[in-house]
PDB file of C-alpha atoms and ligand atoms in Angstrom:
ATOM      1  CA  UNK A  23       0.000   0.000   0.000  1.00 41.00           C
ATOM      2  CA  UNK A  24       1.401   3.395  -0.961  1.00 42.00           C
ATOM      3  CA  UNK A  25       0.702   5.454   2.131  1.00 43.00           C
ATOM      4  CA  UNK A  26       1.580   8.703   0.347  1.00 44.00           C
ATOM      5  CA  UNK A  27      -1.497   8.491  -1.879  1.00 44.00           C
ATOM      6  CA  UNK A  28      -3.834   7.608   0.970  1.00 43.00           C
ATOM      7  CA  UNK A  29      -6.491  10.348   1.207  1.00 44.00           C
ATOM      8  CA  UNK A  30      -5.463  12.468   4.153  1.00 45.00           C
ATOM      9  CA  UNK A  31      -6.452  15.925   2.862  1.00 45.00           C
ATOM     10  CA  UNK A  32      -9.952  17.131   3.766  1.00 52.00           C
ATOM     11  CA  UNK A  33     -10.569  18.530   0.274  1.00 61.00           C
ATOM     12  CA  UNK A  34     -10.578  15.810  -2.393  1.00 66.00           C
ATOM     13  CA  UNK A  35      -8.959  16.940  -5.621  1.00 67.00           C
ATOM     14  CA  UNK A  36     -10.847  16.684  -8.861  1.00 70.00           C
ATOM     15  CA  UNK A  37      -9.511  15.196 -12.074  1.00 70.00           C
ATOM     16  CA  UNK A  38      -8.486  17.853 -14.623  1.00 71.00           C
ATOM     17  CA  UNK A  39     -10.914  18.901 -17.333  1.00 75.00           C
ATOM     18  CA  UNK A  40     -10.379  21.242 -20.246  1.00 77.00           C
ATOM     19  CA  UNK A  41     -13.853  22.849 -20.437  1.00 86.00           C
ATOM     20  CA  UNK A  42     -14.818  26.165 -18.855  1.00 92.00           C
ATOM     21  CA  UNK A  43     -16.406  25.995 -15.387  1.00 95.00           C
ATOM     22  CA  UNK A  44     -20.178  25.850 -15.946  1.00 96.00           C
ATOM     23  CA  UNK A  45     -21.685  24.907 -12.591  1.00 96.00           C
ATOM     24  CA  UNK A  46     -19.704  26.036  -9.562  1.00 96.00           C
ATOM     25  CA  UNK A  47     -20.674  25.303  -5.962  1.00 97.00           C
ATOM     26  CA  UNK A  48     -18.574  27.231  -3.493  1.00 96.00           C
ATOM     27  CA  UNK A  49     -18.817  26.500   0.204  1.00 97.00           C
ATOM     28  CA  UNK A  50     -22.438  25.370   0.015  1.00 97.00           C
ATOM     29  CA  UNK A  51     -24.143  24.484   3.287  1.00 98.00           C
ATOM     30  CA  UNK A  52     -27.685  23.354   3.882  1.00 98.00           C
ATOM     31  CA  UNK A  53     -29.476  22.264   7.025  1.00 98.00           C
ATOM     32  CA  UNK A  54     -32.820  20.559   7.469  1.00 97.00           C
ATOM     33  CA  UNK A  55     -33.386  21.605  11.070  1.00 96.00           C
ATOM     34  CA  UNK A  56     -30.516  19.998  12.998  1.00 96.00           C
ATOM     35  CA  UNK A  57     -29.460  17.854  10.017  1.00 97.00           C
ATOM     36  CA  UNK A  58     -26.436  19.305   8.190  1.00 98.00           C
ATOM     37  CA  UNK A  59     -27.373  17.786   4.848  1.00 98.00           C
ATOM     38  CA  UNK A  60     -24.837  19.604   2.633  1.00 98.00           C
ATOM     39  CA  UNK A  61     -21.546  20.284   4.417  1.00 98.00           C
ATOM     40  CA  UNK A  62     -19.312  22.861   2.776  1.00 97.00           C
ATOM     41  CA  UNK A  63     -19.691  21.464  -0.724  1.00 98.00           C
ATOM     42  CA  UNK A  64     -17.181  22.680  -3.309  1.00 98.00           C
ATOM     43  CA  UNK A  65     -17.761  21.319  -6.770  1.00 97.00           C
ATOM     44  CA  UNK A  66     -16.967  22.584 -10.254  1.00 97.00           C
ATOM     45  CA  UNK A  67     -18.558  20.988 -13.300  1.00 97.00           C
ATOM     46  CA  UNK A  68     -17.033  22.048 -16.614  1.00 97.00           C
ATOM     47  CA  UNK A  69     -18.683  22.468 -19.991  1.00 97.00           C
ATOM     48  CA  UNK A  70     -18.964  19.073 -21.655  1.00 96.00           C
ATOM     49  CA  UNK A  71     -18.182  17.183 -18.486  1.00 97.00           C
ATOM     50  CA  UNK A  72     -20.242  14.250 -17.231  1.00 98.00           C
ATOM     51  CA  UNK A  73     -20.151  13.921 -13.450  1.00 98.00           C
ATOM     52  CA  UNK A  74     -21.731  10.894 -11.819  1.00 98.00           C
ATOM     53  CA  UNK A  75     -22.674  11.350  -8.163  1.00 98.00           C
ATOM     54  CA  UNK A  76     -22.923   8.203  -6.079  1.00 97.00           C
ATOM     55  CA  UNK A  77     -23.255   7.455  -2.402  1.00 97.00           C
ATOM     56  CA  UNK A  78     -25.447   5.799   0.193  1.00 96.00           C
ATOM     57  CA  UNK A  79     -29.101   6.695   0.574  1.00 96.00           C
ATOM     58  CA  UNK A  80     -29.552   9.836   2.661  1.00 97.00           C
ATOM     59  CA  UNK A  81     -26.124  11.264   1.840  1.00 98.00           C
ATOM     60  CA  UNK A  82     -27.577  14.424   0.258  1.00 98.00           C
ATOM     61  CA  UNK A  83     -27.404  13.634  -3.463  1.00 98.00           C
ATOM     62  CA  UNK A  84     -30.980  14.694  -4.241  1.00 97.00           C
ATOM     63  CA  UNK A  85     -30.647  17.792  -2.093  1.00 98.00           C
ATOM     64  CA  UNK A  86     -27.508  18.703  -4.046  1.00 97.00           C
ATOM     65  CA  UNK A  87     -29.398  18.407  -7.355  1.00 96.00           C
ATOM     66  CA  UNK A  88     -32.341  20.351  -6.030  1.00 94.00           C
ATOM     67  CA  UNK A  89     -30.055  23.073  -4.696  1.00 94.00           C
ATOM     68  CA  UNK A  90     -28.388  23.457  -8.104  1.00 93.00           C
ATOM     69  CA  UNK A  91     -31.814  23.996  -9.610  1.00 88.00           C
ATOM     70  CA  UNK A  92     -32.920  26.224  -6.684  1.00 85.00           C
ATOM     71  CA  UNK A  93     -35.783  23.894  -5.881  1.00 88.00           C
ATOM     72  CA  UNK A  94     -34.149  23.879  -2.456  1.00 91.00           C
ATOM     73  CA  UNK A  95     -32.734  27.068  -0.898  1.00 92.00           C
ATOM     74  CA  UNK A  96     -29.238  26.866   0.576  1.00 94.00           C
ATOM     75  CA  UNK A  97     -28.137  28.391   3.885  1.00 95.00           C
ATOM     76  CA  UNK A  98     -24.670  29.584   2.886  1.00 95.00           C
ATOM     77  CA  UNK A  99     -22.233  29.538   0.005  1.00 95.00           C
ATOM     78  CA  UNK A 100     -22.885  30.279  -3.657  1.00 93.00           C
ATOM     79  CA  UNK A 101     -23.999  28.345  -6.689  1.00 93.00           C
ATOM     80  CA  UNK A 102     -23.219  29.815 -10.089  1.00 92.00           C
ATOM     81  CA  UNK A 103     -24.440  28.538 -13.441  1.00 91.00           C
ATOM     82  CA  UNK A 104     -22.480  29.838 -16.425  1.00 90.00           C
ATOM     83  CA  UNK A 105     -21.129  32.714 -14.365  1.00 87.00           C
ATOM     84  CA  UNK A 106     -24.434  33.905 -12.890  1.00 82.00           C
ATOM     85  CA  UNK A 107     -25.184  33.438  -9.211  1.00 81.00           C
ATOM     86  CA  UNK A 108     -28.570  31.803  -8.867  1.00 72.00           C
ATOM     87  CA  UNK A 109     -30.992  34.435  -7.602  1.00 70.00           C
ATOM     88  CA  UNK A 110     -33.480  33.635  -4.860  1.00 68.00           C
ATOM     89  CA  UNK A 111     -36.623  34.165  -6.876  1.00 67.00           C
ATOM     90  CA  UNK A 112     -38.386  36.050  -9.655  1.00 71.00           C
ATOM     91  CA  UNK A 113     -37.967  36.227 -13.424  1.00 72.00           C
ATOM     92  CA  UNK A 114     -34.178  35.937 -13.319  1.00 72.00           C
ATOM     93  CA  UNK A 115     -34.522  32.686 -11.412  1.00 74.00           C
ATOM     94  CA  UNK A 116     -37.014  31.312 -13.944  1.00 72.00           C
ATOM     95  CA  UNK A 117     -34.595  32.144 -16.755  1.00 71.00           C
ATOM     96  CA  UNK A 118     -31.587  30.605 -15.040  1.00 73.00           C
ATOM     97  CA  UNK A 119     -33.582  27.589 -13.993  1.00 75.00           C
ATOM     98  CA  UNK A 120     -34.470  26.944 -17.608  1.00 80.00           C
ATOM     99  CA  UNK A 121     -30.716  26.643 -18.259  1.00 88.00           C
ATOM    100  CA  UNK A 122     -30.635  23.645 -15.933  1.00 93.00           C
ATOM    101  CA  UNK A 123     -32.686  20.709 -17.216  1.00 94.00           C
ATOM    102  CA  UNK A 124     -33.804  18.214 -14.610  1.00 94.00           C
ATOM    103  CA  UNK A 125     -34.962  14.624 -14.883  1.00 96.00           C
ATOM    104  CA  UNK A 126     -36.296  12.946 -11.756  1.00 93.00           C
ATOM    105  CA  UNK A 127     -36.844   9.384 -10.665  1.00 92.00           C
ATOM    106  CA  UNK A 128     -40.589   9.786 -11.205  1.00 90.00           C
ATOM    107  CA  UNK A 129     -41.263  11.028 -14.688  1.00 82.00           C
ATOM    108  CA  UNK A 130     -43.651  13.838 -13.691  1.00 88.00           C
ATOM    109  CA  UNK A 131     -45.212  14.192 -17.131  1.00 96.00           C
ATOM    110  CA  UNK A 132     -48.457  16.137 -17.394  1.00 96.00           C
ATOM    111  CA  UNK A 133     -51.053  13.346 -17.490  1.00 96.00           C
ATOM    112  CA  UNK A 134     -53.667  15.299 -19.429  1.00 97.00           C
ATOM    113  CA  UNK A 135     -51.321  16.562 -22.134  1.00 97.00           C
ATOM    114  CA  UNK A 136     -50.127  14.565 -25.107  1.00 98.00           C
ATOM    115  CA  UNK A 137     -46.490  13.515 -25.362  1.00 98.00           C
ATOM    116  CA  UNK A 138     -45.842  16.279 -27.887  1.00 98.00           C
ATOM    117  CA  UNK A 139     -47.609  18.882 -25.707  1.00 97.00           C
ATOM    118  CA  UNK A 140     -45.516  17.782 -22.733  1.00 97.00           C
ATOM    119  CA  UNK A 141     -42.389  18.669 -24.697  1.00 97.00           C
ATOM    120  CA  UNK A 142     -43.627  21.932 -26.260  1.00 97.00           C
ATOM    121  CA  UNK A 143     -45.281  23.415 -23.162  1.00 95.00           C
ATOM    122  CA  UNK A 144     -42.170  24.839 -21.449  1.00 91.00           C
ATOM    123  CA  UNK A 145     -40.638  26.581 -24.477  1.00 92.00           C
ATOM    124  CA  UNK A 146     -44.000  28.040 -25.526  1.00 91.00           C
ATOM    125  CA  UNK A 147     -45.331  29.064 -22.089  1.00 88.00           C
ATOM    126  CA  UNK A 148     -42.142  29.884 -20.162  1.00 83.00           C
ATOM    127  CA  UNK A 149     -39.867  31.056 -22.959  1.00 82.00           C
ATOM    128  CA  UNK A 150     -42.599  32.421 -25.234  1.00 87.00           C
ATOM    129  CA  UNK A 151     -41.084  30.832 -28.297  1.00 90.00           C
ATOM    130  CA  UNK A 152     -43.094  30.481 -31.520  1.00 93.00           C
ATOM    131  CA  UNK A 153     -45.140  27.314 -31.379  1.00 92.00           C
ATOM    132  CA  UNK A 154     -44.400  26.042 -34.898  1.00 93.00           C
ATOM    133  CA  UNK A 155     -40.648  26.259 -34.298  1.00 94.00           C
ATOM    134  CA  UNK A 156     -40.983  24.610 -30.912  1.00 95.00           C
ATOM    135  CA  UNK A 157     -43.131  21.867 -32.384  1.00 96.00           C
ATOM    136  CA  UNK A 158     -40.485  21.100 -34.988  1.00 96.00           C
ATOM    137  CA  UNK A 159     -37.757  20.997 -32.368  1.00 96.00           C
ATOM    138  CA  UNK A 160     -39.919  18.845 -30.086  1.00 97.00           C
ATOM    139  CA  UNK A 161     -40.543  16.298 -32.834  1.00 98.00           C
ATOM    140  CA  UNK A 162     -36.809  16.192 -33.500  1.00 97.00           C
ATOM    141  CA  UNK A 163     -36.159  15.501 -29.816  1.00 98.00           C
ATOM    142  CA  UNK A 164     -38.857  12.814 -29.642  1.00 98.00           C
ATOM    143  CA  UNK A 165     -37.183  11.251 -32.672  1.00 97.00           C
ATOM    144  CA  UNK A 166     -33.841  11.390 -30.917  1.00 96.00           C
ATOM    145  CA  UNK A 167     -35.132   9.591 -27.819  1.00 97.00           C
ATOM    146  CA  UNK A 168     -37.020   7.096 -29.982  1.00 97.00           C
ATOM    147  CA  UNK A 169     -40.651   7.921 -29.223  1.00 97.00           C
ATOM    148  CA  UNK A 170     -41.677  10.158 -32.143  1.00 97.00           C
ATOM    149  CA  UNK A 171     -44.368   7.651 -33.120  1.00 97.00           C
ATOM    150  CA  UNK A 172     -46.020   8.169 -29.709  1.00 97.00           C
ATOM    151  CA  UNK A 173     -46.334  11.961 -30.042  1.00 98.00           C
ATOM    152  CA  UNK A 174     -50.141  12.103 -30.011  1.00 98.00           C
ATOM    153  CA  UNK A 175     -50.579   9.620 -27.154  1.00 98.00           C
ATOM    154  CA  UNK A 176     -50.950  10.397 -23.456  1.00 98.00           C
ATOM    155  CA  UNK A 177     -48.315   9.494 -20.817  1.00 97.00           C
ATOM    156  CA  UNK A 178     -50.354   6.634 -19.308  1.00 97.00           C
ATOM    157  CA  UNK A 179     -50.358   4.896 -22.707  1.00 97.00           C
ATOM    158  CA  UNK A 180     -46.551   4.670 -22.673  1.00 97.00           C
ATOM    159  CA  UNK A 181     -44.210   2.358 -20.776  1.00 96.00           C
ATOM    160  CA  UNK A 182     -42.117   3.732 -17.924  1.00 96.00           C
ATOM    161  CA  UNK A 183     -39.002   3.685 -20.073  1.00 97.00           C
ATOM    162  CA  UNK A 184     -40.776   5.594 -22.841  1.00 97.00           C
ATOM    163  CA  UNK A 185     -42.131   8.133 -20.355  1.00 97.00           C
ATOM    164  CA  UNK A 186     -38.673   8.727 -18.925  1.00 97.00           C
ATOM    165  CA  UNK A 187     -37.300   9.268 -22.435  1.00 97.00           C
ATOM    166  CA  UNK A 188     -40.078  11.823 -23.000  1.00 98.00           C
ATOM    167  CA  UNK A 189     -39.058  13.509 -19.739  1.00 97.00           C
ATOM    168  CA  UNK A 190     -35.510  13.784 -21.114  1.00 98.00           C
ATOM    169  CA  UNK A 191     -36.830  15.253 -24.377  1.00 98.00           C
ATOM    170  CA  UNK A 192     -38.962  17.703 -22.408  1.00 97.00           C
ATOM    171  CA  UNK A 193     -35.943  18.913 -20.434  1.00 96.00           C
ATOM    172  CA  UNK A 194     -33.848  19.198 -23.618  1.00 97.00           C
ATOM    173  CA  UNK A 195     -36.571  21.253 -25.309  1.00 96.00           C
ATOM    174  CA  UNK A 196     -35.648  24.155 -23.031  1.00 93.00           C
ATOM    175  CA  UNK A 197     -32.141  24.022 -24.513  1.00 94.00           C
ATOM    176  CA  UNK A 198     -30.454  23.779 -21.117  1.00 95.00           C
ATOM    177  CA  UNK A 199     -26.720  24.286 -20.625  1.00 95.00           C
ATOM    178  CA  UNK A 200     -26.556  21.446 -18.144  1.00 96.00           C
ATOM    179  CA  UNK A 201     -28.749  18.428 -17.438  1.00 97.00           C
ATOM    180  CA  UNK A 202     -29.303  17.041 -13.952  1.00 97.00           C
ATOM    181  CA  UNK A 203     -30.510  13.478 -13.559  1.00 98.00           C
ATOM    182  CA  UNK A 204     -31.595  12.251 -10.142  1.00 97.00           C
ATOM    183  CA  UNK A 205     -31.754   8.446 -10.193  1.00 97.00           C
ATOM    184  CA  UNK A 206     -33.533   8.474 -13.555  1.00 97.00           C
ATOM    185  CA  UNK A 207     -33.759   4.686 -13.819  1.00 97.00           C
ATOM    186  CA  UNK A 208     -34.540   3.750 -10.210  1.00 96.00           C
ATOM    187  CA  UNK A 209     -38.293   3.575 -10.739  1.00 94.00           C
ATOM    188  CA  UNK A 210     -38.064   1.554 -13.941  1.00 95.00           C
ATOM    189  CA  UNK A 211     -38.577  -2.140 -14.554  1.00 94.00           C
ATOM    190  CA  UNK A 212     -35.166  -3.717 -15.244  1.00 93.00           C
ATOM    191  CA  UNK A 213     -35.825  -4.316 -18.938  1.00 93.00           C
ATOM    192  CA  UNK A 214     -36.398  -0.590 -19.480  1.00 95.00           C
ATOM    193  CA  UNK A 215     -33.302   0.708 -17.745  1.00 97.00           C
ATOM    194  CA  UNK A 216     -30.985   0.341 -20.725  1.00 96.00           C
ATOM    195  CA  UNK A 217     -33.193   2.217 -23.170  1.00 96.00           C
ATOM    196  CA  UNK A 218     -32.976   5.250 -20.868  1.00 97.00           C
ATOM    197  CA  UNK A 219     -29.254   4.823 -20.152  1.00 97.00           C
ATOM    198  CA  UNK A 220     -28.604   4.541 -23.901  1.00 97.00           C
ATOM    199  CA  UNK A 221     -30.248   7.929 -24.483  1.00 97.00           C
ATOM    200  CA  UNK A 222     -28.175   9.411 -21.645  1.00 97.00           C
ATOM    201  CA  UNK A 223     -24.978   7.859 -22.993  1.00 97.00           C
ATOM    202  CA  UNK A 224     -25.544   9.332 -26.438  1.00 95.00           C
ATOM    203  CA  UNK A 225     -26.275  12.739 -24.883  1.00 96.00           C
ATOM    204  CA  UNK A 226     -22.982  12.489 -23.020  1.00 96.00           C
ATOM    205  CA  UNK A 227     -21.120  11.549 -26.200  1.00 94.00           C
ATOM    206  CA  UNK A 228     -22.645  14.548 -27.983  1.00 94.00           C
ATOM    207  CA  UNK A 229     -21.027  16.793 -25.402  1.00 95.00           C
ATOM    208  CA  UNK A 230     -23.910  17.665 -23.072  1.00 97.00           C
ATOM    209  CA  UNK A 231     -22.775  18.766 -19.625  1.00 97.00           C
ATOM    210  CA  UNK A 232     -24.397  16.354 -17.185  1.00 98.00           C
ATOM    211  CA  UNK A 233     -24.654  15.733 -13.455  1.00 98.00           C
ATOM    212  CA  UNK A 234     -26.083  12.271 -12.902  1.00 98.00           C
ATOM    213  CA  UNK A 235     -27.052  10.668  -9.603  1.00 98.00           C
ATOM    214  CA  UNK A 236     -27.247   6.958 -10.296  1.00 97.00           C
ATOM    215  CA  UNK A 237     -26.441   3.502  -8.991  1.00 94.00           C
ATOM    216  CA  UNK A 238     -25.801   2.292 -12.539  1.00 96.00           C
ATOM    217  CA  UNK A 239     -22.066   1.746 -12.352  1.00 95.00           C
ATOM    218  CA  UNK A 240     -21.927   0.506 -15.948  1.00 95.00           C
ATOM    219  CA  UNK A 241     -23.175   3.908 -17.048  1.00 97.00           C
ATOM    220  CA  UNK A 242     -20.625   5.623 -14.803  1.00 97.00           C
ATOM    221  CA  UNK A 243     -17.777   3.618 -16.332  1.00 95.00           C
ATOM    222  CA  UNK A 244     -19.045   4.177 -19.862  1.00 94.00           C
ATOM    223  CA  UNK A 245     -20.046   7.828 -19.788  1.00 96.00           C
ATOM    224  CA  UNK A 246     -18.579   9.661 -16.787  1.00 97.00           C
ATOM    225  CA  UNK A 247     -15.491  11.841 -16.806  1.00 96.00           C
ATOM    226  CA  UNK A 248     -15.615  11.945 -13.039  1.00 97.00           C
ATOM    227  CA  UNK A 249     -17.232  10.092 -10.170  1.00 97.00           C
ATOM    228  CA  UNK A 250     -18.105  12.089  -7.060  1.00 98.00           C
ATOM    229  CA  UNK A 251     -18.678   9.978  -3.969  1.00 98.00           C
ATOM    230  CA  UNK A 252     -20.875  11.545  -1.288  1.00 98.00           C
ATOM    231  CA  UNK A 253     -21.522  10.357   2.238  1.00 97.00           C
ATOM    232  CA  UNK A 254     -23.201  12.161   5.143  1.00 97.00           C
ATOM    233  CA  UNK A 255     -23.521  15.453   3.308  1.00 98.00           C
ATOM    234  CA  UNK A 256     -19.883  15.605   2.215  1.00 98.00           C
ATOM    235  CA  UNK A 257     -17.930  14.947  -0.937  1.00 98.00           C
ATOM    236  CA  UNK A 258     -15.651  12.263   0.397  1.00 97.00           C
ATOM    237  CA  UNK A 259     -13.803  11.432  -2.771  1.00 97.00           C
ATOM    238  CA  UNK A 260     -13.752  12.213  -6.474  1.00 96.00           C
ATOM    239  CA  UNK A 261     -11.794  10.641  -9.285  1.00 96.00           C
ATOM    240  CA  UNK A 262     -12.055   9.310 -12.817  1.00 96.00           C
ATOM    241  CA  UNK A 263     -14.310   6.212 -12.982  1.00 96.00           C
ATOM    242  CA  UNK A 264     -11.292   4.041 -13.665  1.00 96.00           C
ATOM    243  CA  UNK A 265      -9.405   5.322 -10.611  1.00 96.00           C
ATOM    244  CA  UNK A 266     -12.455   5.296  -8.398  1.00 96.00           C
ATOM    245  CA  UNK A 267     -13.647   1.799  -9.183  1.00 95.00           C
ATOM    246  CA  UNK A 268     -10.220   0.163  -9.210  1.00 95.00           C
ATOM    247  CA  UNK A 269      -8.642   2.052  -6.329  1.00 95.00           C
ATOM    248  CA  UNK A 270     -11.120   3.842  -4.055  1.00 95.00           C
ATOM    249  CA  UNK A 271      -9.185   5.836  -1.454  1.00 95.00           C
ATOM    250  CA  UNK A 272     -11.588   6.023   1.463  1.00 96.00           C
ATOM    251  CA  UNK A 273     -12.931   3.298   3.689  1.00 96.00           C
ATOM    252  CA  UNK A 274     -16.461   4.562   3.148  1.00 96.00           C
ATOM    253  CA  UNK A 275     -16.163   4.347  -0.639  1.00 96.00           C
ATOM    254  CA  UNK A 276     -14.703   0.842  -0.413  1.00 96.00           C
ATOM    255  CA  UNK A 277     -17.535  -0.190   1.881  1.00 95.00           C
ATOM    256  CA  UNK A 278     -20.155   1.331  -0.436  1.00 95.00           C
ATOM    257  CA  UNK A 279     -18.684  -0.320  -3.518  1.00 94.00           C
ATOM    258  CA  UNK A 280     -18.518  -3.699  -1.826  1.00 93.00           C
ATOM    259  CA  UNK A 281     -22.263  -3.479  -1.237  1.00 91.00           C
ATOM    260  CA  UNK A 282     -23.362  -2.444  -4.719  1.00 85.00           C
ATOM    261  CA  UNK A 283     -20.899  -4.131  -7.089  1.00 76.00           C
TER     262      UNK A 283
HETATM  263  P1  LIG B 320     -30.039  11.058  -1.090  1.00 72.84           P
HETATM  264  O1  LIG B 320     -30.637  11.620  -2.337  1.00 72.84           O
HETATM  265  O2  LIG B 320     -28.548  10.943  -1.129  1.00 72.84           O
HETATM  266  O3  LIG B 320     -30.670   9.772  -0.678  1.00 72.84           O
HETATM  267  P2  LIG B 320     -31.352  13.306   0.177  1.00 72.84           P
HETATM  268  O4  LIG B 320     -30.713  14.524  -0.355  1.00 72.84           O
HETATM  269  O5  LIG B 320     -32.672  12.919  -0.359  1.00 72.84           O
HETATM  270  O6  LIG B 320     -30.308  12.083   0.090  1.00 72.84           O
HETATM  271  O7  LIG B 320     -31.515  13.442   1.745  1.00 72.84           O
HETATM  272  C1  LIG B 320     -30.432  13.743   2.604  1.00 72.84           C
HETATM  273  C2  LIG B 320     -30.940  13.789   4.029  1.00 72.84           C
HETATM  274  O8  LIG B 320     -31.815  14.897   4.184  1.00 72.84           O
HETATM  275  C3  LIG B 320     -31.726  12.559   4.443  1.00 72.84           C
HETATM  276  O9  LIG B 320     -31.418  12.284   5.789  1.00 72.84           O
HETATM  277  C4  LIG B 320     -33.166  12.987   4.296  1.00 72.84           C
HETATM  278  O10 LIG B 320     -33.989  12.289   5.188  1.00 72.84           O
HETATM  279  C5  LIG B 320     -33.089  14.463   4.643  1.00 72.84           C
HETATM  280  N1  LIG B 320     -34.103  15.276   3.960  1.00 72.84           N
HETATM  281  C6  LIG B 320     -34.291  15.349   2.626  1.00 72.84           C
HETATM  282  N2  LIG B 320     -35.275  16.217   2.325  1.00 72.84           N
HETATM  283  C7  LIG B 320     -35.724  16.712   3.513  1.00 72.84           C
HETATM  284  C8  LIG B 320     -36.731  17.655   3.894  1.00 72.84           C
HETATM  285  N3  LIG B 320     -37.460  18.298   2.965  1.00 72.84           N
HETATM  286  N4  LIG B 320     -36.898  17.881   5.212  1.00 72.84           N
HETATM  287  C9  LIG B 320     -36.135  17.273   6.142  1.00 72.84           C
HETATM  288  N5  LIG B 320     -35.170  16.385   5.870  1.00 72.84           N
HETATM  289  C10 LIG B 320     -34.960  16.099   4.570  1.00 72.84           C
HETATM  290 MG1  LIG B 321     -32.030  10.823  -3.656  1.00 72.84          MG
END
């Protein structure tokens, strides 16, 4: 064992990346009452980078995603997206939020809208774009995620995997700078997981900046530039997938990996 490389520094170093910083969390803290759920989080995600966030249940991964999208207010620190500090509320927040696409575990499609309407609604209502242009773009996105032939159906008529692919298309329709995925395949039947991961992998290959919370280690190995390991509200370790999976530095990461691999 090389004791010199053993993680002794409190601040884990991140692997180098050539893109510009796009999402920057600086000293972010968040409490839920007495629970210190995000503890001095420093994280920079660069343009074109794919960061996979893993860690035990309750470690703060969802809260981190929600904080980046301002669905959850933070108590201290700053979060910037493409150089702008996320404002607390108002029109500026709505605009910045539309730069961060989010896909959740539950697909959250509008049940009484068609698949196509689900994808066009945001750009038309929130961004006031022209509906014929949006419609064209939406059909292109539905094509890309492989459900264009379902455009006139309603969410309940689609499988879970198809609905989650629509949710990805809906987020992309807002032309976000970064996409957040919070356990996007956890609610899916096993046979549908790969069709969603395949869409995410191709997005990653096309250069989309992505932050992905997932337990799908195959996806992490295939698509991630960096794995961030969280436990108890802290970033314990971060490394390239290869380094992380073959040589995790912390006891907690080793323990976690032994349980899921
Ligand atoms: P993860 O996504 O890693 O499982 P979460 O971010 O969902 O973790 O939760 C982190 C911790 O914060 C957990 O202990 C959870 O119970 C708690 N928590 C999450 N949301 C709330 C909330 N709205 N109010 C109080 N506690 C919460
Ligand atoms: Mg979660």
